[in-house]
């Protein structure tokens, strides 16, 4: 009976749960107990049947050890070749140490040669038939790999692609919506804050700060340059917005000079101030304004000063200074063209400077005094009269005479042409040595000039009053002006109309003036325009 060497295949080894060494020992023991071994095929055929094309053959030493260990195993004669059966070689069994060394060497070579560990055995005919080529071995199932994807059907792959695109489109849609919302929100917030910023820039920098800041606007400055000056001075918030605002409102006629402006002023207020024009030299900031109307007397000016709220200037200090002879002497030296023919105190004049204080609006500063205020008024009158000095000299007229007549013209008429005609009447009467017969001078002497009078009061005026200002009894001019005339009255007096009028009557209620060359014409005008009105008013009462 032939002996058979049974080396277990990999699945048989796993079933029996034996180690590789234990299997070899077991197989050797079985081979030793059998009578006749089965024929062993050549190593090359074994490698081809196992599918191990690159199986590493043992070295020469290992072959000798293997040959020595297999001397007791009978050789099997191949059936196909018909060769005689070889007698088994008698050799001692390998020791345990040899088997372990051989096994270790074989395992190391197999591990270094093959990526997948293949158990090495000498299969029996049954084992050879059951063995499979490596490419036919069932690989363990690993999900999620490319192999699984290939196994999917076309419909499954299409559905998976559609679902993937839907998810991508959904995510993309959310991203687009989010970006649009953020963009719109950003635009809205930007517009809101821009509107708030521009609106704020138009408001005062500090509404509670009334302190004045002096700035200089150079000649020829552009709107942008002016805005830069104002921004550096802390008067506006943004120079560029000031430039846009000025262009939008057509503020293009800004004037150069020095300005006293406040941080409490709005941008529009500052723009309008710059249109009024500045001063040639820096001036103290104005706390409030003092406006002197045309035709005001010195007494009326004093009452106006008394109404000032922020200034320490008083009406008493003003009246005292305006009558101060030492101060007047200083001013005469300062303005010789204007005050060279000023009336003497002995002439009976009430106020020597009456008629010389030009009516205008003046800035009241913290440092203003009665002296500085009067000086400003005299300077303004000197500036106004400077255009007439040569003309007056050519007409043999003095400034004092012109201002005296102009003070009457101021009150007798309100229209420019009427004033020129009234001035011609006064000149015609003076030339004929006739009294001026003006009620204005009488009212001044009575201290009533500037008060509202009716036709009846004007008609009942006392023309017999004893006063140097009674131009009904006295010929020629009064000692001095009775008020401070306007430029219009001065112009009419310097350049009167050329007429033959000697009389005129004015309706104090309507302001109309009626002129006549003769007394008869004058009486007719008085009866028609004055007395008839008085009769109607008395009958109605």
Coordinates of C-alpha atoms in Angstrom, one line a residue, residues 299-488:
X299 CA -31.6 160.6 21.6
X300 CA -33.2 157.7 19.6
X301 CA -29.8 156.1 19.2
X302 CA -29.3 156.2 23.0
X303 CA -32.7 154.5 23.5
X304 CA -31.7 151.8 21.0
X305 CA -28.5 151.1 22.8
X306 CA -30.5 150.7 26.0
X307 CA -32.2 147.7 24.4
X308 CA -29.0 145.7 24.0
X309 CA -29.0 142.5 25.9
X310 CA -25.4 141.1 25.9
X311 CA -23.4 144.3 25.9
X312 CA -22.2 146.3 28.9
X313 CA -22.7 149.4 26.8
X314 CA -25.4 151.8 28.2
X315 CA -27.3 154.7 26.9
X316 CA -26.0 157.0 29.6
X317 CA -22.3 156.3 28.8
X318 CA -23.2 156.9 25.1
X319 CA -24.9 160.3 25.7
X320 CA -22.0 161.4 28.0
X321 CA -19.3 160.5 25.5
X322 CA -21.1 162.0 22.5
X323 CA -21.1 165.4 24.3
X324 CA -17.5 165.1 25.5
X325 CA -15.6 168.1 24.1
X326 CA -12.2 166.5 24.5
X327 CA -13.3 163.4 22.7
X328 CA -14.9 165.5 19.9
X329 CA -11.6 167.4 19.5
X330 CA -9.8 164.1 19.0
X331 CA -12.3 163.0 16.4
X332 CA -12.1 166.3 14.6
X333 CA -8.4 165.7 14.2
X334 CA -9.0 162.2 13.1
X335 CA -11.6 163.1 10.4
X336 CA -10.8 166.7 9.3
X337 CA -12.7 166.6 6.0
X338 CA -15.9 165.5 7.8
X339 CA -15.7 167.5 11.0
X340 CA -13.8 170.6 9.8
X341 CA -16.9 172.8 9.9
X342 CA -18.5 171.3 12.9
X343 CA -20.8 173.7 14.8
X344 CA -19.5 175.4 17.9
X345 CA -21.1 174.7 21.3
X346 CA -22.0 178.4 21.6
X347 CA -24.2 178.2 18.5
X348 CA -27.0 176.7 20.5
X349 CA -26.6 173.3 18.8
X350 CA -28.1 170.6 20.9
X351 CA -25.6 167.9 20.0
X352 CA -22.5 168.9 18.0
X353 CA -22.2 165.4 16.5
X354 CA -25.9 165.2 15.5
X355 CA -26.1 164.4 11.8
X356 CA -22.6 162.9 11.7
X357 CA -23.4 159.4 13.0
X358 CA -24.1 157.4 9.9
X359 CA -27.2 155.1 10.2
X360 CA -26.2 151.5 9.7
X361 CA -25.9 148.1 11.5
X362 CA -22.9 147.8 13.8
X363 CA -21.4 144.8 15.5
X364 CA -21.5 144.9 19.2
X365 CA -18.4 143.1 20.5
X366 CA -17.5 142.2 24.1
X367 CA -14.9 144.9 24.1
X368 CA -17.0 147.7 22.5
X369 CA -17.3 151.0 24.3
X370 CA -19.2 154.2 23.7
X371 CA -16.1 155.8 22.4
X372 CA -15.4 153.0 19.9
X373 CA -19.0 152.9 18.8
X374 CA -19.2 156.6 18.1
X375 CA -15.9 156.4 16.2
X376 CA -17.3 153.6 14.0
X377 CA -20.3 155.8 13.2
X378 CA -18.1 158.8 12.3
X379 CA -15.8 156.6 10.2
X380 CA -18.9 155.3 8.3
X381 CA -20.1 158.8 7.6
X382 CA -16.7 160.0 6.5
X383 CA -16.5 157.0 4.1
X384 CA -20.0 158.0 2.7
X385 CA -19.2 161.6 2.3
X386 CA -15.8 161.0 0.7
X387 CA -17.3 160.8 -2.7
X388 CA -18.8 164.3 -2.4
X389 CA -15.9 166.3 -0.9
X390 CA -14.7 167.6 -4.2
X391 CA -18.2 168.4 -5.5
X392 CA -19.0 170.4 -2.3
X393 CA -15.9 172.4 -2.7
X394 CA -16.8 173.3 -6.3
X395 CA -20.3 174.4 -5.2
X396 CA -19.0 176.4 -2.3
X397 CA -20.9 174.1 0.2
X398 CA -19.7 172.8 3.5
X399 CA -20.3 169.3 4.9
X400 CA -22.1 170.9 7.8
X401 CA -24.5 172.8 5.5
X402 CA -25.2 169.7 3.4
X403 CA -25.9 167.5 6.4
X404 CA -28.1 170.1 8.0
X405 CA -30.3 170.4 4.9
X406 CA -30.2 166.7 4.3
X407 CA -31.6 166.1 7.8
X408 CA -34.7 168.1 6.8
X409 CA -35.0 166.3 3.5
X410 CA -34.8 163.0 5.2
X411 CA -38.0 163.6 7.2
X412 CA -40.0 165.7 4.7
X413 CA -40.0 163.1 2.0
X414 CA -39.5 159.4 1.5
X415 CA -39.2 159.0 -2.3
X416 CA -35.9 159.9 -4.1
X417 CA -37.5 162.3 -6.6
X418 CA -39.5 164.0 -3.9
X419 CA -36.4 164.5 -1.9
X420 CA -34.6 166.1 -4.8
X421 CA -37.5 168.5 -5.3
X422 CA -37.6 169.3 -1.6
X423 CA -33.9 170.0 -1.6
X424 CA -34.4 172.4 -4.5
X425 CA -37.1 174.3 -2.5
X426 CA -34.8 174.8 0.4
X427 CA -32.0 176.0 -1.8
X428 CA -34.4 178.4 -3.7
X429 CA -35.7 179.8 -0.4
X430 CA -32.2 180.2 1.0
X431 CA -31.1 182.0 -2.2
X432 CA -34.1 184.4 -1.7
X433 CA -33.4 184.8 2.0
X434 CA -36.7 183.2 2.9
X435 CA -37.2 181.2 6.0
X436 CA -37.2 177.5 5.5
X437 CA -40.5 177.0 7.4
X438 CA -40.0 173.3 8.1
X439 CA -42.0 171.7 10.9
X440 CA -39.3 169.1 11.2
X441 CA -37.0 171.6 12.9
X442 CA -39.7 172.7 15.3
X443 CA -40.5 169.1 16.3
X444 CA -36.8 168.6 17.0
X445 CA -36.7 171.7 19.2
X446 CA -39.7 170.3 21.1
X447 CA -38.1 166.9 21.4
X448 CA -40.9 165.3 19.4
X449 CA -39.1 164.4 16.3
X450 CA -39.4 160.8 15.5
X451 CA -42.8 160.5 17.1
X452 CA -45.8 159.7 15.0
X453 CA -47.9 162.8 14.3
X454 CA -51.3 163.2 12.8
X455 CA -52.3 165.8 10.2
X456 CA -54.1 167.8 13.0
X457 CA -51.0 167.8 15.2
X458 CA -48.8 168.8 12.3
X459 CA -51.1 171.6 11.4
X460 CA -51.3 172.9 15.0
X461 CA -47.6 173.1 15.5
X462 CA -46.3 176.1 17.5
X463 CA -44.3 178.1 15.0
X464 CA -43.6 180.8 17.6
X465 CA -41.4 178.7 19.8
X466 CA -38.3 180.4 21.0
X467 CA -35.5 178.2 19.6
X468 CA -32.6 178.5 17.3
X469 CA -34.2 175.6 15.5
X470 CA -37.4 177.7 14.8
X471 CA -36.9 178.1 11.0
X472 CA -40.2 179.9 10.8
X473 CA -38.9 182.9 12.6
X474 CA -35.2 182.6 11.8
X475 CA -33.8 182.7 8.3
X476 CA -31.0 180.6 7.1
X477 CA -30.1 177.2 8.5
X478 CA -30.5 175.8 12.0
X479 CA -27.3 175.5 14.1
X480 CA -26.9 172.0 12.9
X481 CA -28.6 168.8 11.6
X482 CA -31.8 167.6 13.4
X483 CA -31.2 163.9 12.7
X484 CA -28.7 161.6 11.0
X485 CA -29.6 161.4 7.3
X486 CA -29.3 158.5 4.9
X487 CA -27.3 158.3 1.8
X488 CA -30.4 159.0 -0.3

